[in-house]
Amino acid sequence: MKRILFIAAILCGSLMVLQSCSSTKGTTAGADLKRGKVTGTWLLNTVSFEGIPSVAVKSLFDEASYKCFEGSTWRFTNSGNGSYALPGGNGCDAKTQTIFWSVSTADETFQFKKLYEGDKAKNVTTGYRLILSATTGDNLVLKSPIQYGNTTAYIVLNYTKAQ
């Protein structure tokens, strides 16, 4: 019996060593994906599209045209609280929206939910999940997957860190 337990322990230990030596995913977000990489103030410079024409996108985050988000400022605190501020102009209303955000390292996603006056984040059941495509010190790329025909297309949000 002791011998079986000893062999099982050796096998488990070997598997853990082999697993830790295996290669990681080759994405820019990858193993460096941490809440701290997203925390801070970001400027949304451009909104682009992969697999879908821009005219097919009527609104972004059930809010306004994607054009209204270009130039917006996004603030993410380490506690998960945050906001985005749309600058207004060119037919767009200026607006600030409070959000609660998080990062999932397991599936490399960024999620947020809108909070309105009196809302508690734990009681809000709807939100948005985006793919964290790239996180570096000064750049952040989020992709919002959407169904377009029979395929998944993406709205790509390109941010730079505010100074």
PDB file of C-alpha atoms in Angstrom:
ATOM      1  CA  MET A   1       0.000   0.000   0.000  1.00  0.00           C
ATOM      2  CA  LYS A   2       2.835   2.385   0.884  1.00  0.00           C
ATOM      3  CA  ARG A   3       4.504   1.561  -2.393  1.00  0.00           C
ATOM      4  CA  ILE A   4       1.357   2.462  -4.408  1.00  0.00           C
ATOM      5  CA  LEU A   5       1.047   5.802  -2.574  1.00  0.00           C
ATOM      6  CA  PHE A   6       4.746   6.494  -3.157  1.00  0.00           C
ATOM      7  CA  ILE A   7       4.421   5.783  -6.914  1.00  0.00           C
ATOM      8  CA  ALA A   8       1.267   7.935  -7.130  1.00  0.00           C
ATOM      9  CA  ALA A   9       3.077  10.801  -5.388  1.00  0.00           C
ATOM     10  CA  ILE A  10       5.998  10.554  -7.830  1.00  0.00           C
ATOM     11  CA  LEU A  11       3.625  10.553 -10.813  1.00  0.00           C
ATOM     12  CA  CYS A  12       1.724  13.586  -9.514  1.00  0.00           C
ATOM     13  CA  GLY A  13       4.966  15.438  -8.847  1.00  0.00           C
ATOM     14  CA  SER A  14       6.248  14.609 -12.343  1.00  0.00           C
ATOM     15  CA  LEU A  15       3.032  15.864 -13.927  1.00  0.00           C
ATOM     16  CA  MET A  16       3.248  19.148 -12.028  1.00  0.00           C
ATOM     17  CA  VAL A  17       6.866  19.667 -13.157  1.00  0.00           C
ATOM     18  CA  LEU A  18       5.997  18.893 -16.776  1.00  0.00           C
ATOM     19  CA  GLN A  19       2.968  21.195 -16.675  1.00  0.00           C
ATOM     20  CA  SER A  20       5.003  24.081 -15.296  1.00  0.00           C
ATOM     21  CA  CYS A  21       7.559  23.629 -18.090  1.00  0.00           C
ATOM     22  CA  SER A  22       4.993  23.685 -20.902  1.00  0.00           C
ATOM     23  CA  SER A  23       4.889  26.704 -23.203  1.00  0.00           C
ATOM     24  CA  THR A  24       2.439  29.544 -22.637  1.00  0.00           C
ATOM     25  CA  LYS A  25       0.028  31.024 -25.145  1.00  0.00           C
ATOM     26  CA  GLY A  26       1.618  33.354 -27.665  1.00  0.00           C
ATOM     27  CA  THR A  27      -0.637  36.358 -27.125  1.00  0.00           C
ATOM     28  CA  THR A  28       0.479  39.793 -26.050  1.00  0.00           C
ATOM     29  CA  ALA A  29      -1.922  39.758 -23.134  1.00  0.00           C
ATOM     30  CA  GLY A  30      -0.935  36.246 -21.994  1.00  0.00           C
ATOM     31  CA  ALA A  31       0.763  35.660 -18.686  1.00  0.00           C
ATOM     32  CA  ASP A  32       1.289  39.383 -18.080  1.00  0.00           C
ATOM     33  CA  LEU A  33      -2.456  39.903 -17.834  1.00  0.00           C
ATOM     34  CA  LYS A  34      -3.054  41.453 -14.446  1.00  0.00           C
ATOM     35  CA  ARG A  35      -5.450  43.973 -13.022  1.00  0.00           C
ATOM     36  CA  GLY A  36      -2.526  46.372 -12.551  1.00  0.00           C
ATOM     37  CA  LYS A  37      -1.872  46.429 -16.308  1.00  0.00           C
ATOM     38  CA  VAL A  38      -5.347  47.870 -16.862  1.00  0.00           C
ATOM     39  CA  THR A  39      -5.600  50.147 -13.818  1.00  0.00           C
ATOM     40  CA  GLY A  40      -5.235  53.837 -14.621  1.00  0.00           C
ATOM     41  CA  THR A  41      -6.618  56.409 -17.039  1.00  0.00           C
ATOM     42  CA  TRP A  42      -6.854  55.520 -20.728  1.00  0.00           C
ATOM     43  CA  LEU A  43      -7.794  57.465 -23.855  1.00  0.00           C
ATOM     44  CA  LEU A  44      -9.787  55.607 -26.495  1.00  0.00           C
ATOM     45  CA  ASN A  45      -8.045  56.753 -29.681  1.00  0.00           C
ATOM     46  CA  THR A  46      -9.674  54.669 -32.389  1.00  0.00           C
ATOM     47  CA  VAL A  47     -12.450  52.185 -32.915  1.00  0.00           C
ATOM     48  CA  SER A  48     -11.878  49.789 -35.808  1.00  0.00           C
ATOM     49  CA  PHE A  49     -13.570  46.658 -37.110  1.00  0.00           C
ATOM     50  CA  GLU A  50     -12.555  43.099 -37.958  1.00  0.00           C
ATOM     51  CA  GLY A  51     -14.916  41.052 -40.102  1.00  0.00           C
ATOM     52  CA  ILE A  52     -17.718  43.596 -40.167  1.00  0.00           C
ATOM     53  CA  PRO A  53     -18.277  46.884 -42.029  1.00  0.00           C
ATOM     54  CA  SER A  54     -18.523  49.953 -39.805  1.00  0.00           C
ATOM     55  CA  VAL A  55     -21.966  50.828 -41.214  1.00  0.00           C
ATOM     56  CA  ALA A  56     -23.349  47.609 -39.706  1.00  0.00           C
ATOM     57  CA  VAL A  57     -22.563  48.815 -36.164  1.00  0.00           C
ATOM     58  CA  LYS A  58     -25.331  51.101 -34.925  1.00  0.00           C
ATOM     59  CA  SER A  59     -24.202  51.608 -31.318  1.00  0.00           C
ATOM     60  CA  LEU A  60     -21.455  50.644 -28.924  1.00  0.00           C
ATOM     61  CA  PHE A  61     -22.288  49.320 -25.442  1.00  0.00           C
ATOM     62  CA  ASP A  62     -25.970  50.148 -26.027  1.00  0.00           C
ATOM     63  CA  GLU A  63     -25.008  53.789 -25.615  1.00  0.00           C
ATOM     64  CA  ALA A  64     -24.219  55.759 -28.760  1.00  0.00           C
ATOM     65  CA  SER A  65     -22.476  55.528 -32.102  1.00  0.00           C
ATOM     66  CA  TYR A  66     -18.954  54.143 -31.955  1.00  0.00           C
ATOM     67  CA  LYS A  67     -17.814  57.544 -33.267  1.00  0.00           C
ATOM     68  CA  CYS A  68     -18.995  59.149 -30.007  1.00  0.00           C
ATOM     69  CA  PHE A  69     -16.568  56.918 -28.073  1.00  0.00           C
ATOM     70  CA  GLU A  70     -13.471  58.017 -30.000  1.00  0.00           C
ATOM     71  CA  GLY A  71     -11.581  60.447 -27.785  1.00  0.00           C
ATOM     72  CA  SER A  72     -13.327  59.215 -24.628  1.00  0.00           C
ATOM     73  CA  THR A  73     -11.502  58.902 -21.316  1.00  0.00           C
ATOM     74  CA  TRP A  74     -11.735  55.657 -19.332  1.00  0.00           C
ATOM     75  CA  ARG A  75     -10.724  55.500 -15.657  1.00  0.00           C
ATOM     76  CA  PHE A  76     -10.094  52.176 -13.926  1.00  0.00           C
ATOM     77  CA  THR A  77      -9.248  52.156 -10.220  1.00  0.00           C
ATOM     78  CA  ASN A  78      -7.671  49.148  -8.557  1.00  0.00           C
ATOM     79  CA  SER A  79     -10.863  48.607  -6.527  1.00  0.00           C
ATOM     80  CA  GLY A  80     -12.871  47.845  -9.682  1.00  0.00           C
ATOM     81  CA  ASN A  81     -14.705  51.151  -9.751  1.00  0.00           C
ATOM     82  CA  GLY A  82     -14.383  53.220 -12.878  1.00  0.00           C
ATOM     83  CA  SER A  83     -16.019  55.426 -15.446  1.00  0.00           C
ATOM     84  CA  TYR A  84     -15.896  56.509 -19.036  1.00  0.00           C
ATOM     85  CA  ALA A  85     -16.497  60.034 -20.264  1.00  0.00           C
ATOM     86  CA  LEU A  86     -17.689  60.686 -23.807  1.00  0.00           C
ATOM     87  CA  PRO A  87     -16.343  64.028 -25.038  1.00  0.00           C
ATOM     88  CA  GLY A  88     -19.417  65.137 -27.022  1.00  0.00           C
ATOM     89  CA  GLY A  89     -19.486  67.107 -30.253  1.00  0.00           C
ATOM     90  CA  ASN A  90     -20.276  66.114 -33.859  1.00  0.00           C
ATOM     91  CA  GLY A  91     -23.823  65.090 -32.976  1.00  0.00           C
ATOM     92  CA  CYS A  92     -22.769  63.240 -29.815  1.00  0.00           C
ATOM     93  CA  ASP A  93     -23.791  64.135 -26.280  1.00  0.00           C
ATOM     94  CA  ALA A  94     -21.120  64.538 -23.621  1.00  0.00           C
ATOM     95  CA  LYS A  95     -21.717  61.985 -20.898  1.00  0.00           C
ATOM     96  CA  THR A  96     -19.980  60.288 -17.993  1.00  0.00           C
ATOM     97  CA  GLN A  97     -20.975  56.729 -17.122  1.00  0.00           C
ATOM     98  CA  THR A  98     -19.984  54.981 -13.880  1.00  0.00           C
ATOM     99  CA  ILE A  99     -18.896  51.356 -14.294  1.00  0.00           C
ATOM    100  CA  PHE A 100     -17.601  48.418 -12.288  1.00  0.00           C
ATOM    101  CA  TRP A 101     -14.887  46.422 -14.053  1.00  0.00           C
ATOM    102  CA  SER A 102     -12.774  43.309 -13.638  1.00  0.00           C
ATOM    103  CA  VAL A 103     -10.194  41.223 -15.481  1.00  0.00           C
ATOM    104  CA  SER A 104     -10.344  37.456 -15.852  1.00  0.00           C
ATOM    105  CA  THR A 105      -6.915  35.915 -16.288  1.00  0.00           C
ATOM    106  CA  ALA A 106      -8.453  32.491 -16.958  1.00  0.00           C
ATOM    107  CA  ASP A 107     -10.038  33.484 -20.273  1.00  0.00           C
ATOM    108  CA  GLU A 108      -8.135  36.760 -20.860  1.00  0.00           C
ATOM    109  CA  THR A 109     -11.187  38.989 -20.791  1.00  0.00           C
ATOM    110  CA  PHE A 110     -12.103  42.405 -19.503  1.00  0.00           C
ATOM    111  CA  GLN A 111     -15.639  42.798 -18.191  1.00  0.00           C
ATOM    112  CA  PHE A 112     -17.610  45.787 -17.074  1.00  0.00           C
ATOM    113  CA  LYS A 113     -21.134  46.682 -16.077  1.00  0.00           C
ATOM    114  CA  LYS A 114     -22.787  50.063 -16.081  1.00  0.00           C
ATOM    115  CA  LEU A 115     -23.854  51.426 -12.708  1.00  0.00           C
ATOM    116  CA  TYR A 116     -26.606  53.984 -12.346  1.00  0.00           C
ATOM    117  CA  GLU A 117     -27.573  56.096  -9.333  1.00  0.00           C
ATOM    118  CA  GLY A 118     -28.254  53.780  -6.383  1.00  0.00           C
ATOM    119  CA  ASP A 119     -26.985  50.616  -8.115  1.00  0.00           C
ATOM    120  CA  LYS A 120     -24.687  48.202  -6.350  1.00  0.00           C
ATOM    121  CA  ALA A 121     -22.364  46.237  -8.629  1.00  0.00           C
ATOM    122  CA  LYS A 122     -23.355  42.912  -7.055  1.00  0.00           C
ATOM    123  CA  ASN A 123     -27.003  43.525  -7.984  1.00  0.00           C
ATOM    124  CA  VAL A 124     -26.366  44.387 -11.656  1.00  0.00           C
ATOM    125  CA  THR A 125     -26.622  41.233 -13.757  1.00  0.00           C
ATOM    126  CA  THR A 126     -25.914  42.568 -17.247  1.00  0.00           C
ATOM    127  CA  GLY A 127     -22.681  43.836 -18.667  1.00  0.00           C
ATOM    128  CA  TYR A 128     -20.085  43.541 -21.388  1.00  0.00           C
ATOM    129  CA  ARG A 129     -17.238  41.060 -21.868  1.00  0.00           C
ATOM    130  CA  LEU A 130     -14.373  41.979 -24.156  1.00  0.00           C
ATOM    131  CA  ILE A 131     -11.266  40.093 -25.174  1.00  0.00           C
ATOM    132  CA  LEU A 132      -8.056  41.573 -23.820  1.00  0.00           C
ATOM    133  CA  SER A 133      -6.056  41.434 -27.019  1.00  0.00           C
ATOM    134  CA  ALA A 134      -2.975  43.402 -25.881  1.00  0.00           C
ATOM    135  CA  THR A 135      -1.791  45.056 -22.689  1.00  0.00           C
ATOM    136  CA  THR A 136       1.463  46.911 -22.481  1.00  0.00           C
ATOM    137  CA  GLY A 137       2.484  49.795 -20.296  1.00  0.00           C
ATOM    138  CA  ASP A 138       1.143  52.400 -22.717  1.00  0.00           C
ATOM    139  CA  ASN A 139      -1.304  50.538 -24.958  1.00  0.00           C
ATOM    140  CA  LEU A 140      -4.468  48.571 -24.376  1.00  0.00           C
ATOM    141  CA  VAL A 141      -6.464  46.774 -27.070  1.00  0.00           C
ATOM    142  CA  LEU A 142      -9.910  45.376 -26.290  1.00  0.00           C
ATOM    143  CA  LYS A 143     -12.037  43.440 -28.779  1.00  0.00           C
ATOM    144  CA  SER A 144     -15.791  43.259 -28.461  1.00  0.00           C
ATOM    145  CA  PRO A 145     -17.064  40.080 -30.170  1.00  0.00           C
ATOM    146  CA  ILE A 146     -20.353  40.359 -32.054  1.00  0.00           C
ATOM    147  CA  GLN A 147     -22.280  38.021 -34.324  1.00  0.00           C
ATOM    148  CA  TYR A 148     -22.257  39.097 -37.958  1.00  0.00           C
ATOM    149  CA  GLY A 149     -23.960  36.621 -40.247  1.00  0.00           C
ATOM    150  CA  ASN A 150     -22.670  33.183 -39.356  1.00  0.00           C
ATOM    151  CA  THR A 151     -19.326  34.383 -38.006  1.00  0.00           C
ATOM    152  CA  THR A 152     -17.946  36.264 -35.053  1.00  0.00           C
ATOM    153  CA  ALA A 153     -16.674  39.736 -35.879  1.00  0.00           C
ATOM    154  CA  TYR A 154     -14.941  42.224 -33.592  1.00  0.00           C
ATOM    155  CA  ILE A 155     -15.159  45.867 -32.677  1.00  0.00           C
ATOM    156  CA  VAL A 156     -11.585  46.773 -31.777  1.00  0.00           C
ATOM    157  CA  LEU A 157     -10.940  49.494 -29.183  1.00  0.00           C
ATOM    158  CA  ASN A 158      -7.402  50.960 -29.212  1.00  0.00           C
ATOM    159  CA  TYR A 159      -6.383  52.860 -26.067  1.00  0.00           C
ATOM    160  CA  THR A 160      -3.288  54.741 -24.989  1.00  0.00           C
ATOM    161  CA  LYS A 161      -2.360  55.478 -21.390  1.00  0.00           C
ATOM    162  CA  ALA A 162      -3.123  59.061 -20.345  1.00  0.00           C
ATOM    163  CA  GLN A 163      -0.097  60.957 -19.072  1.00  0.00           C
TER     164      GLN A 163
END
